[in-house]
CSV table of C-alpha atoms and ligand atoms in Angstrom, one decimal:
chain,number,residue,atom,x,y,z
N,1,MET,CA,0.1,-0.2,-0.3
N,2,CYS,CA,1.2,4.1,-1.4
N,3,GLU,CA,2.2,6.5,1.9
N,4,ARG,CA,-0.9,8.4,2.1
N,5,LEU,CA,-0.9,12.0,1.2
N,6,TRP,CA,-4.0,13.0,2.2
N,7,THR,CA,-6.8,10.8,4.5
N,8,VAL,CA,-10.1,9.3,1.8
N,9,GLU,CA,-12.6,9.0,4.3
N,10,PRO,CA,-15.4,6.6,2.2
N,11,LEU,CA,-17.3,8.4,0.3
N,12,PRO,CA,-21.0,8.6,2.1
N,13,SER,CA,-22.9,6.1,0.6
N,14,ILE,CA,-25.9,7.6,-1.4
N,15,VAL,CA,-28.7,5.5,-0.9
N,16,PRO,CA,-31.6,7.6,-3.1
N,17,PRO,CA,-33.6,9.3,-0.7
N,18,MET,CA,-37.8,8.4,-1.7
N,19,LEU,CA,-38.8,12.2,-2.8
N,20,THR,CA,-40.9,14.0,-0.7
N,21,ASN,CA,-43.3,15.7,-2.6
N,22,ASP,CA,-42.2,19.0,-1.3
N,23,LEU,CA,-38.6,18.3,-2.7
N,24,ILE,CA,-40.0,17.1,-6.5
N,25,GLU,CA,-41.7,20.1,-6.6
N,26,LYS,CA,-39.1,22.3,-5.3
N,27,PHE,CA,-36.8,20.5,-8.5
N,28,SER,CA,-39.5,21.0,-10.7
N,29,ALA,CA,-39.7,24.0,-9.5
N,30,ILE,CA,-36.7,25.6,-11.3
N,31,VAL,CA,-37.1,24.1,-14.4
N,32,GLY,CA,-40.4,24.6,-14.8
N,33,ARG,CA,-43.4,21.9,-14.9
N,34,ALA,CA,-43.3,21.6,-18.7
N,35,HIS,CA,-39.8,20.5,-18.3
N,36,ALA,CA,-40.2,17.9,-15.4
N,37,LEU,CA,-40.6,14.7,-16.0
N,38,THR,CA,-42.8,12.8,-13.4
N,39,SER,CA,-45.0,10.2,-15.0
N,40,GLU,CA,-44.1,6.9,-16.8
N,41,ALA,CA,-44.4,7.3,-20.0
N,42,GLY,CA,-42.2,10.9,-20.0
N,43,ILE,CA,-39.9,9.3,-18.1
N,44,ALA,CA,-39.4,5.9,-19.8
N,45,PRO,CA,-36.8,6.9,-22.5
N,46,TYR,CA,-33.9,8.2,-20.2
N,47,LEU,CA,-34.1,4.3,-18.1
N,48,LEU,CA,-32.8,2.1,-20.9
N,49,GLU,CA,-29.9,3.2,-23.5
N,50,PRO,CA,-30.6,1.2,-27.2
N,51,ARG,CA,-28.9,-1.8,-27.0
N,52,GLY,CA,-31.1,-2.7,-23.9
N,53,LYS,CA,-28.2,-3.2,-21.2
N,54,PHE,CA,-28.3,-1.6,-18.9
N,55,SER,CA,-31.9,0.3,-17.8
N,56,GLY,CA,-32.5,1.7,-14.8
N,57,HIS,CA,-35.3,3.9,-11.9
N,58,SER,CA,-35.6,7.4,-11.1
N,59,PRO,CA,-38.5,9.4,-9.9
N,60,LEU,CA,-37.6,12.5,-12.0
N,61,VAL,CA,-36.1,13.6,-15.4
N,62,LEU,CA,-35.3,17.6,-15.0
N,63,ARG,CA,-34.5,18.8,-18.3
N,64,PRO,CA,-32.7,22.5,-17.3
N,65,GLY,CA,-32.6,25.5,-20.2
N,66,GLY,CA,-29.4,27.1,-19.1
N,67,THR,CA,-26.7,27.4,-16.4
N,68,GLU,CA,-28.0,28.5,-14.0
N,69,GLU,CA,-31.1,25.8,-13.7
N,70,VAL,CA,-28.3,23.4,-13.8
N,71,SER,CA,-26.4,25.3,-11.1
N,72,ALA,CA,-29.6,25.8,-8.9
N,73,ILE,CA,-30.9,22.0,-9.4
N,74,VAL,CA,-27.0,21.0,-7.6
N,75,ARG,CA,-26.7,23.3,-5.2
N,76,LEU,CA,-30.5,22.0,-4.1
N,77,ALA,CA,-29.5,18.2,-4.4
N,78,ASN,CA,-25.9,18.7,-2.4
N,79,ASP,CA,-28.4,21.4,0.0
N,80,THR,CA,-30.7,18.0,0.8
N,81,GLY,CA,-29.0,15.5,-0.4
N,82,THR,CA,-29.9,14.4,-2.5
N,83,ALA,CA,-28.1,12.1,-5.4
N,84,ILE,CA,-28.6,13.5,-9.7
N,85,VAL,CA,-27.2,11.3,-12.6
N,86,PRO,CA,-26.5,13.5,-16.0
N,87,GLN,CA,-27.5,12.5,-19.1
N,88,GLY,CA,-26.9,13.6,-22.8
N,89,GLY,CA,-28.1,12.0,-25.5
N,90,ASN,CA,-28.0,8.6,-23.7
N,91,THR,CA,-25.9,6.4,-26.2
N,92,GLY,CA,-23.4,5.3,-23.3
N,93,LEU,CA,-22.4,2.1,-23.5
N,94,VAL,CA,-21.3,1.4,-20.3
N,95,GLY,CA,-24.2,2.4,-18.0
N,96,ALA,CA,-22.5,5.8,-16.5
N,97,GLN,CA,-25.9,7.7,-17.5
N,98,MET,CA,-28.0,5.4,-15.8
N,99,PRO,CA,-29.8,6.4,-12.4
N,100,ALA,CA,-30.7,4.2,-9.4
N,101,GLY,CA,-33.3,6.2,-8.3
N,102,GLU,CA,-31.5,9.3,-8.7
N,103,ILE,CA,-33.0,12.6,-10.6
N,104,VAL,CA,-31.9,12.5,-13.8
N,105,VAL,CA,-30.7,16.0,-14.8
N,106,SER,CA,-31.0,15.8,-19.2
N,107,LEU,CA,-28.3,18.5,-20.5
N,108,SER,CA,-30.7,18.1,-24.5
N,109,ARG,CA,-32.4,21.3,-24.0
N,110,MET,CA,-29.0,22.8,-23.9
N,111,ASN,CA,-28.7,22.7,-27.5
N,112,ARG,CA,-27.4,25.6,-29.2
N,113,VAL,CA,-24.3,26.5,-31.0
N,114,LEU,CA,-23.0,29.6,-29.0
N,115,HIS,CA,-20.1,30.2,-31.6
N,116,VAL,CA,-18.7,29.0,-34.5
N,117,ASP,CA,-14.6,30.9,-34.9
N,118,ASP,CA,-13.4,30.2,-38.9
N,119,ALA,CA,-9.9,33.1,-37.7
N,120,ASP,CA,-9.5,31.3,-34.3
N,121,ASN,CA,-11.2,27.9,-35.7
N,122,CYS,CA,-13.2,27.7,-32.6
N,123,ILE,CA,-16.5,26.2,-31.9
N,124,THR,CA,-18.3,26.7,-28.4
N,125,LEU,CA,-22.1,25.0,-27.7
N,126,GLU,CA,-23.6,23.7,-24.9
N,127,ALA,CA,-23.3,20.5,-24.0
N,128,GLY,CA,-26.6,19.5,-25.3
N,129,VAL,CA,-26.1,19.8,-29.4
N,130,THR,CA,-25.4,16.9,-31.0
N,131,LEU,CA,-22.5,15.4,-32.4
N,132,HIS,CA,-23.6,15.9,-35.9
N,133,ASN,CA,-25.1,19.4,-35.6
N,134,ALA,CA,-21.7,20.5,-34.0
N,135,GLN,CA,-20.1,18.8,-36.9
N,136,GLU,CA,-22.8,20.6,-39.0
N,137,ALA,CA,-22.5,23.9,-37.9
N,138,ALA,CA,-18.2,23.8,-38.9
N,139,SER,CA,-19.7,22.7,-41.9
N,140,ALA,CA,-21.1,25.8,-42.5
N,141,LYS,CA,-18.3,27.7,-42.1
N,142,GLY,CA,-16.0,25.6,-44.2
N,143,LEU,CA,-14.5,23.7,-41.4
N,144,ILE,CA,-14.7,20.0,-39.7
N,145,PHE,CA,-15.5,19.2,-35.9
N,146,PRO,CA,-13.4,16.1,-36.9
N,147,LEU,CA,-14.6,13.6,-34.0
N,148,TRP,CA,-16.6,10.3,-35.6
N,149,ILE,CA,-18.5,7.9,-34.0
N,150,ALA,CA,-21.5,6.1,-35.2
N,151,SER,CA,-24.0,7.6,-32.4
N,152,GLN,CA,-22.9,10.9,-33.8
N,153,GLY,CA,-27.2,12.1,-34.4
N,154,THR,CA,-27.8,11.1,-30.7
N,155,CYS,CA,-24.9,11.8,-28.8
N,156,GLN,CA,-24.3,15.1,-26.9
N,157,VAL,CA,-21.2,17.1,-26.8
N,158,GLY,CA,-21.3,17.1,-23.4
N,159,GLY,CA,-21.7,13.2,-23.5
N,160,ASN,CA,-18.9,13.4,-25.8
N,161,LEU,CA,-16.2,14.9,-23.0
N,162,ALA,CA,-17.8,13.3,-20.3
N,163,THR,CA,-16.9,10.2,-21.5
N,164,ASN,CA,-13.7,11.2,-23.3
N,165,ALA,CA,-15.1,9.7,-26.6
N,166,GLY,CA,-12.8,8.5,-29.2
N,167,GLY,CA,-14.0,7.2,-32.7
N,168,ILE,CA,-12.9,6.6,-35.7
N,169,ASN,CA,-11.1,10.2,-37.2
N,170,MET,CA,-9.0,9.6,-33.3
N,171,LEU,CA,-6.3,8.4,-35.4
N,172,ALA,CA,-5.7,12.0,-37.0
N,173,TYR,CA,-7.8,13.8,-35.0
N,174,GLY,CA,-7.4,13.2,-31.4
N,175,ASN,CA,-9.8,11.9,-29.5
N,176,THR,CA,-12.1,14.2,-27.8
N,177,ARG,CA,-10.3,15.3,-24.9
N,178,ASP,CA,-7.1,16.2,-27.5
N,179,LEU,CA,-10.2,18.5,-29.2
N,180,CYS,CA,-11.0,20.3,-26.4
N,181,LEU,CA,-10.2,24.3,-25.7
N,182,GLY,CA,-12.2,25.0,-23.0
N,183,LEU,CA,-15.3,24.2,-20.5
N,184,GLU,CA,-18.0,25.6,-18.7
N,185,VAL,CA,-18.7,23.1,-15.2
N,186,VAL,CA,-21.0,23.1,-12.6
N,187,LEU,CA,-19.0,21.6,-9.6
N,188,ALA,CA,-21.4,19.9,-7.0
N,189,SER,CA,-21.8,23.2,-5.0
N,190,GLY,CA,-23.9,24.6,-7.1
N,191,ASP,CA,-21.0,27.0,-8.3
N,192,VAL,CA,-20.2,27.7,-12.1
N,193,TRP,CA,-16.6,27.7,-13.7
N,194,ASP,CA,-16.3,29.3,-16.5
N,195,GLY,CA,-13.4,28.3,-18.9
N,196,LEU,CA,-14.5,28.6,-21.8
N,197,THR,CA,-11.5,29.7,-23.7
N,198,SER,CA,-10.2,29.7,-27.1
N,199,LEU,CA,-6.8,29.5,-25.6
N,200,ARG,CA,-4.1,27.9,-27.5
N,201,LYS,CA,-1.3,27.9,-25.2
N,202,ASP,CA,-2.1,28.0,-21.1
N,203,ASN,CA,0.4,27.1,-18.7
N,204,THR,CA,-1.1,28.9,-15.9
N,205,GLY,CA,-1.3,26.2,-13.3
N,206,TYR,CA,-3.5,23.0,-13.5
N,207,ASP,CA,-5.2,22.1,-16.5
N,208,LEU,CA,-8.5,21.8,-14.6
N,209,LYS,CA,-10.9,21.0,-18.0
N,210,HIS,CA,-9.0,17.6,-18.1
N,211,LEU,CA,-10.7,16.3,-14.5
N,212,PHE,CA,-13.8,17.4,-15.7
N,213,ILE,CA,-13.1,14.8,-19.5
N,214,GLY,CA,-13.8,11.4,-18.9
N,215,CYS,CA,-15.1,12.0,-15.4
N,216,GLU,CA,-18.3,10.7,-16.2
N,217,GLY,CA,-20.2,12.8,-14.9
N,218,THR,CA,-18.8,12.1,-11.2
N,219,LEU,CA,-17.3,15.3,-10.8
N,220,GLY,CA,-19.2,17.8,-12.4
N,221,ILE,CA,-21.4,18.5,-14.8
N,222,ILE,CA,-20.6,19.7,-18.0
N,223,THR,CA,-22.6,22.7,-19.2
N,224,ALA,CA,-20.9,23.7,-22.5
N,225,ALA,CA,-17.7,23.9,-24.6
N,226,SER,CA,-14.8,25.3,-26.4
N,227,MET,CA,-13.6,22.5,-29.5
N,228,LYS,CA,-11.6,23.1,-32.1
N,229,LEU,CA,-11.5,23.2,-35.6
N,230,LEU,CA,-10.1,22.2,-38.3
N,231,PRO,CA,-9.7,23.2,-42.0
N,232,SER,CA,-12.2,20.9,-44.3
N,233,PRO,CA,-10.2,18.6,-46.3
N,234,ALA,CA,-10.8,19.5,-50.0
N,235,ASP,CA,-10.3,15.6,-51.2
N,236,ARG,CA,-10.9,12.5,-49.8
N,237,ALA,CA,-10.4,8.8,-50.9
N,238,THR,CA,-12.4,6.1,-49.4
N,239,VAL,CA,-10.7,2.5,-49.7
N,240,PHE,CA,-11.7,-1.2,-48.6
N,241,ALA,CA,-9.4,-3.6,-49.1
N,242,ALA,CA,-9.1,-7.5,-48.3
N,243,VAL,CA,-6.0,-8.8,-45.9
N,244,SER,CA,-5.1,-12.0,-45.0
N,245,SER,CA,-4.5,-11.6,-41.5
N,246,PRO,CA,-4.0,-8.3,-38.5
N,247,VAL,CA,-0.6,-8.2,-39.6
N,248,GLU,CA,-0.5,-7.9,-42.9
N,249,ALA,CA,-3.4,-4.6,-42.3
N,250,LEU,CA,-0.9,-3.0,-40.0
N,251,GLU,CA,2.7,-3.7,-42.5
N,252,LEU,CA,-0.2,-1.7,-45.4
N,253,LEU,CA,-1.7,1.3,-42.4
N,254,SER,CA,2.7,2.3,-42.5
N,255,LEU,CA,2.7,1.9,-46.1
N,256,VAL,CA,-0.2,4.0,-46.4
N,257,ARG,CA,0.7,6.9,-43.7
N,258,ARG,CA,4.6,6.1,-45.3
N,259,MET,CA,3.5,7.4,-49.3
N,260,SER,CA,0.3,9.4,-48.3
N,261,GLY,CA,2.2,11.8,-47.3
N,262,ASN,CA,0.7,10.8,-43.4
N,263,ALA,CA,-3.2,11.5,-44.9
N,264,VAL,CA,-5.0,9.0,-43.3
N,265,VAL,CA,-7.4,9.7,-41.1
N,266,ALA,CA,-9.0,6.4,-40.1
N,267,PHE,CA,-7.7,3.3,-40.8
N,268,GLU,CA,-10.3,0.2,-39.7
N,269,LEU,CA,-10.5,-3.5,-39.4
N,270,MET,CA,-13.1,-5.3,-39.8
N,271,PRO,CA,-13.3,-9.3,-39.9
N,272,ARG,CA,-15.5,-11.5,-42.4
N,273,SER,CA,-17.7,-12.7,-39.9
N,274,GLY,CA,-18.6,-9.5,-39.1
N,275,VAL,CA,-18.9,-7.8,-42.8
N,276,GLU,CA,-20.9,-11.0,-43.5
N,277,MET,CA,-23.5,-9.4,-40.6
N,278,SER,CA,-23.7,-5.9,-42.3
N,279,ILE,CA,-24.4,-7.8,-45.3
N,280,GLU,CA,-27.4,-9.5,-44.4
N,281,HIS,CA,-28.7,-7.1,-41.8
N,282,ALA,CA,-27.9,-3.9,-43.2
N,283,GLY,CA,-28.8,-4.7,-47.0
N,284,CYS,CA,-25.0,-3.6,-47.6
N,285,ARG,CA,-23.3,-4.9,-50.7
N,286,ASP,CA,-20.4,-7.1,-50.4
N,287,PRO,CA,-17.7,-4.7,-51.7
N,288,LEU,CA,-15.6,-7.5,-53.3
N,289,GLU,CA,-15.9,-10.7,-55.6
N,290,GLY,CA,-13.9,-13.2,-53.3
N,291,ARG,CA,-13.9,-13.9,-49.3
N,292,SER,CA,-11.3,-12.8,-47.3
N,293,ASP,CA,-11.0,-13.6,-43.3
N,294,TRP,CA,-10.1,-10.2,-42.9
N,295,TYR,CA,-10.7,-6.3,-44.2
N,296,VAL,CA,-9.2,-3.2,-43.5
N,297,LEU,CA,-11.5,0.3,-44.5
N,298,PHE,CA,-8.8,3.6,-44.8
N,299,GLU,CA,-9.5,7.1,-45.9
N,300,LEU,CA,-7.4,9.7,-47.2
N,301,ALA,CA,-8.0,13.1,-47.1
N,302,GLY,CA,-5.4,16.2,-47.8
N,303,PHE,CA,-5.7,19.4,-50.0
N,304,ASP,CA,-5.1,18.3,-53.2
N,305,ALA,CA,-6.6,19.0,-56.4
N,306,GLU,CA,-10.0,16.9,-57.0
N,307,GLY,CA,-9.1,13.1,-58.0
N,308,GLY,CA,-5.8,13.5,-56.1
N,309,MET,CA,-6.6,11.7,-53.1
N,310,LYS,CA,-8.3,8.6,-55.6
N,311,THR,CA,-4.6,9.2,-57.6
N,312,LYS,CA,-2.6,8.3,-54.6
N,313,ALA,CA,-4.9,5.7,-53.1
N,314,THR,CA,-4.7,3.8,-56.5
N,315,SER,CA,-0.6,3.6,-56.5
N,316,ILE,CA,-0.6,2.6,-52.9
N,317,LEU,CA,-2.6,-0.2,-53.8
N,318,GLU,CA,-0.4,-0.5,-56.8
N,319,SER,CA,2.6,-1.5,-54.0
N,320,ALA,CA,0.6,-2.7,-51.5
N,321,PHE,CA,-0.1,-5.4,-54.3
N,322,GLU,CA,3.1,-5.8,-55.7
N,323,GLU,CA,4.6,-6.4,-51.7
N,324,GLY,CA,2.0,-9.1,-51.1
N,325,LEU,CA,0.2,-6.9,-48.3
N,326,VAL,CA,-3.4,-6.5,-50.2
N,327,ASP,CA,-5.1,-9.4,-52.1
N,328,ASP,CA,-8.2,-7.2,-53.5
N,329,ALA,CA,-9.3,-4.4,-53.5
N,330,THR,CA,-12.0,-1.2,-54.4
N,331,VAL,CA,-11.3,3.0,-54.1
N,332,ALA,CA,-14.4,4.8,-53.3
N,333,ALA,CA,-15.8,5.8,-56.8
N,334,SER,CA,-18.2,8.6,-55.8
N,335,THR,CA,-19.5,9.9,-52.5
N,336,GLN,CA,-22.1,7.6,-52.2
N,337,ALA,CA,-20.0,4.7,-52.7
N,338,ALA,CA,-18.0,6.2,-49.9
N,339,GLN,CA,-20.4,6.5,-47.9
N,340,ASP,CA,-21.6,2.4,-48.5
N,341,LEU,CA,-18.6,1.1,-47.8
N,342,TRP,CA,-18.2,3.0,-44.5
N,343,ARG,CA,-22.1,1.7,-43.8
N,344,ILE,CA,-20.6,-1.7,-43.6
N,345,ARG,CA,-18.0,-0.9,-40.3
N,346,GLU,CA,-20.8,1.5,-38.5
N,347,ALA,CA,-23.7,-0.9,-39.2
N,348,MET,CA,-21.0,-3.7,-36.9
N,349,SER,CA,-22.1,-3.1,-33.6
N,350,GLU,CA,-26.4,-2.7,-34.0
N,351,VAL,CA,-26.3,-5.8,-36.6
N,352,GLN,CA,-24.8,-8.1,-33.9
N,353,ARG,CA,-27.6,-7.4,-31.8
N,354,LEU,CA,-29.8,-9.1,-34.5
N,355,GLU,CA,-27.6,-11.9,-34.5
N,356,GLY,CA,-28.5,-12.9,-30.6
N,357,GLY,CA,-26.5,-12.3,-27.4
N,358,SER,CA,-23.2,-10.7,-28.0
N,359,ILE,CA,-20.5,-10.5,-24.8
N,360,LYS,CA,-18.5,-7.0,-25.7
N,361,HIS,CA,-15.2,-5.5,-25.0
N,362,ASP,CA,-13.8,-2.5,-26.0
N,363,ILE,CA,-10.2,-3.2,-25.6
N,364,SER,CA,-6.6,-1.3,-26.2
N,365,VAL,CA,-3.1,-2.4,-26.4
N,366,PRO,CA,0.1,-1.0,-27.7
N,367,VAL,CA,-0.5,-0.8,-31.6
N,368,SER,CA,2.6,-3.2,-32.9
N,369,LYS,CA,0.3,-6.3,-30.4
N,370,VAL,CA,-3.0,-6.1,-32.5
N,371,PRO,CA,-2.5,-9.3,-33.7
N,372,ALA,CA,-0.6,-10.9,-31.7
N,373,PHE,CA,-4.1,-10.2,-28.8
N,374,LEU,CA,-6.1,-10.7,-31.4
N,375,ASP,CA,-4.6,-14.7,-31.9
N,376,GLN,CA,-4.6,-15.0,-28.2
N,377,ALA,CA,-8.0,-13.6,-27.1
N,378,THR,CA,-10.0,-15.5,-30.5
N,379,ALA,CA,-8.1,-19.0,-29.8
N,380,LEU,CA,-9.6,-18.1,-25.8
N,381,VAL,CA,-13.0,-17.5,-26.1
N,382,LYS,CA,-12.7,-20.4,-28.8
N,383,LYS,CA,-12.6,-22.7,-26.2
N,384,LEU,CA,-14.8,-21.2,-23.3
N,385,LEU,CA,-17.6,-20.8,-25.9
N,386,PRO,CA,-17.6,-23.3,-28.3
N,387,GLY,CA,-19.3,-22.5,-31.2
N,388,CYS,CA,-19.1,-18.7,-30.4
N,389,ARG,CA,-18.6,-16.4,-33.6
N,390,PRO,CA,-16.1,-14.1,-32.9
N,391,VAL,CA,-16.7,-10.0,-34.7
N,392,PRO,CA,-13.4,-7.9,-33.5
N,393,PHE,CA,-13.2,-4.5,-35.5
N,394,GLY,CA,-12.5,-1.6,-35.2
N,395,HIS,CA,-9.6,1.1,-34.6
N,396,ILE,CA,-6.4,-1.1,-35.5
N,397,GLY,CA,-4.4,1.6,-36.5
N,398,ASP,CA,-5.0,3.6,-32.6
N,399,GLY,CA,-4.0,0.0,-30.9
N,400,ASN,CA,-8.4,0.0,-30.5
N,401,ILE,CA,-9.9,-3.4,-31.0
N,402,HIS,CA,-13.8,-4.0,-30.3
N,403,PHE,CA,-13.4,-7.3,-29.4
N,404,ASN,CA,-17.4,-9.0,-29.6
N,405,ILE,CA,-18.1,-12.3,-29.5
N,406,SER,CA,-21.4,-13.5,-31.3
N,407,GLN,CA,-23.1,-16.1,-29.6
N,408,GLY,CA,-23.5,-19.1,-31.6
N,409,VAL,CA,-26.2,-20.2,-33.9
N,410,GLY,CA,-29.0,-21.7,-31.9
N,411,GLU,CA,-27.4,-21.2,-28.9
N,412,ASP,CA,-30.0,-19.3,-25.6
N,413,ARG,CA,-29.2,-15.7,-25.4
N,414,GLU,CA,-28.8,-15.5,-21.5
N,415,ASP,CA,-27.1,-18.8,-21.1
N,416,PHE,CA,-24.8,-17.3,-23.7
N,417,LEU,CA,-24.6,-13.8,-22.3
N,418,ALA,CA,-24.1,-15.1,-18.3
N,419,LYS,CA,-20.8,-15.9,-19.6
N,420,TRP,CA,-20.3,-12.6,-19.8
N,421,GLN,CA,-18.1,-12.0,-16.6
N,422,ASP,CA,-15.7,-14.9,-16.6
N,423,VAL,CA,-15.2,-14.6,-20.6
N,424,SER,CA,-14.1,-11.3,-19.8
N,425,GLY,CA,-12.1,-11.4,-16.4
N,426,LYS,CA,-9.9,-14.0,-18.9
N,427,VAL,CA,-10.1,-11.3,-22.5
N,428,HIS,CA,-9.0,-8.5,-19.8
N,429,ALA,CA,-6.2,-10.5,-18.5
N,430,ILE,CA,-4.7,-10.9,-21.9
N,431,VAL,CA,-4.9,-7.3,-22.3
N,432,ARG,CA,-2.9,-6.7,-19.2
N,433,GLU,CA,-0.7,-9.3,-20.6
N,434,TYR,CA,0.5,-6.5,-23.3
N,435,GLY,CA,0.5,-3.5,-21.0
N,436,GLY,CA,-3.0,-2.7,-22.3
N,437,SER,CA,-6.4,-0.3,-21.4
N,438,ILE,CA,-9.6,-3.1,-20.3
N,439,SER,CA,-11.5,0.3,-21.6
N,440,ALA,CA,-10.2,2.1,-24.5
N,441,GLU,CA,-13.4,5.1,-25.7
N,442,HIS,CA,-16.4,3.6,-23.7
N,443,GLY,CA,-15.2,4.1,-20.4
N,444,ILE,CA,-15.9,2.4,-16.7
N,445,GLY,CA,-19.3,3.3,-15.2
N,446,THR,CA,-20.7,0.6,-13.9
N,447,LEU,CA,-19.7,-2.1,-16.8
N,448,LYS,CA,-16.2,-2.2,-15.4
N,449,ARG,CA,-16.0,-0.2,-11.9
N,450,ASP,CA,-15.7,-3.0,-9.8
N,451,GLU,CA,-12.7,-4.2,-12.1
N,452,LEU,CA,-10.7,-0.8,-11.8
N,453,ALA,CA,-9.3,-1.5,-8.7
N,454,ALA,CA,-7.8,-4.9,-9.7
N,455,ILE,CA,-5.9,-2.5,-12.6
N,456,LYS,CA,-4.9,1.0,-11.3
N,457,GLN,CA,-2.2,1.2,-9.2
N,458,PRO,CA,-2.4,1.6,-5.5
N,459,VAL,CA,-0.9,6.0,-5.8
N,460,GLU,CA,-4.3,6.2,-8.5
N,461,MET,CA,-7.2,5.1,-6.5
N,462,GLU,CA,-5.9,6.8,-4.2
N,463,MET,CA,-5.5,9.7,-6.0
N,464,MET,CA,-8.7,9.9,-8.2
N,465,ARG,CA,-10.6,8.8,-4.8
N,466,GLY,CA,-8.9,11.9,-2.9
N,467,ILE,CA,-10.3,14.0,-6.0
N,468,LYS,CA,-13.8,12.8,-5.8
N,469,GLN,CA,-13.7,14.1,-2.5
N,470,LEU,CA,-12.3,17.4,-2.9
N,471,LEU,CA,-14.7,18.1,-5.8
N,472,ASP,CA,-17.4,16.2,-4.5
N,473,PRO,CA,-17.3,15.5,-0.7
N,474,ASN,CA,-21.5,14.7,-0.2
N,475,ASN,CA,-21.1,12.1,-3.3
N,476,ILE,CA,-24.5,13.5,-4.7
N,477,LEU,CA,-23.0,13.5,-8.5
N,478,ASN,CA,-23.6,10.2,-10.4
N,479,PRO,CA,-23.0,8.2,-7.0
N,480,GLY,CA,-21.5,4.0,-8.0
N,481,LYS,CA,-19.8,5.0,-11.0
N,482,VAL,CA,-16.8,5.0,-12.1
N,483,LEU,CA,-15.4,4.6,-8.1
L,1,LIG,ZN1,-15.1,2.2,-31.7
């Protein structure tokens, strides 16, 4: 055990109190009756996430219209020991947004884009703006907001920040943390920290925004943010290629980086099993004639004259064929063709739901170790789950694989899912052998909370608990999540 630098008392355990009618009235008055939901039907959409894995219960959903209202809610919650769960687009994958009796504070009404600045290359927006709308606002000024995740039509920027979302463009532009310039946050006391800034450089002490990015609503409620924008590439090329294994996929990535002048903005690995599910359930077309065990989908983006990127992609593929890295490939001839190729990858999570139960992992290992991890973990799950169908896919260029396993055909869903914990524990043990992470981009929530202490050093847990105690001494902000 490390020597403690400070005393960390156990956080008060918040048993969600039976909210009295009087307290419900007081909370409701802050947002106005129309925006305080108490009926079963009104609350229901906030209690189940789209995949149906996590469900919750709550007596009250508050939909504040501005930061002052969030502040008033949190102040009252702190004064009365009432726990609250902040919620964005409710697309989180680890249960962090689900209430277990607490009041839900939904940021959805706070959906204004406040400012897009093409001189500072910055967008300032409220937390409830959907990722799609943030992208559109940037695009209207000829810029891009380069966060790209499958749920972008529904997820909200505040939630992206609170979970430090990664996604498909992380390879080129970084994750949500890397894209953030400043935050406005409501603290557990109800105080508002206005840290909205477009400054690129600011070395004046601790960079506090990083405490709230990825905190999953446990340290404060993000109410607004300023985010980086980038010039919109004039030209793109999208390539779908068959490779014989993840080893060739990584060699291809090196070649593409070298030959394109590092213009690769996405590089995704997919197995045949997943491509077949997208063809079967998402209406996708098989892009290549033959079958291959593995595919990569990659995108180049740059500022050459139109068509320049396709020419570049074609010459890269010629070299890749010569070096034996690629067996077959297609370069999308149109924007529609590129979207069709991306649909195969984007549908890969949702189509697995239609194939029965799926045991999911969001792991990362050093990029060079992905092929060895895949070999070892696939052999393991085939032994543990005879008849299962591994569907590992994802951001191989970041070392982040969604190591998902679909149940065997005809197998009982519940029997299969009952093995989740045992299988995950063993897969995560392999991840740790490679010095990897058991949550690369989805967070901890409740799904991985109990594993956290086992993977973190004691000194890391001490620091995290100390920060939680400092910023939320009464444990009213999303209690029971992360820690
Ligand atoms: Zn992902």
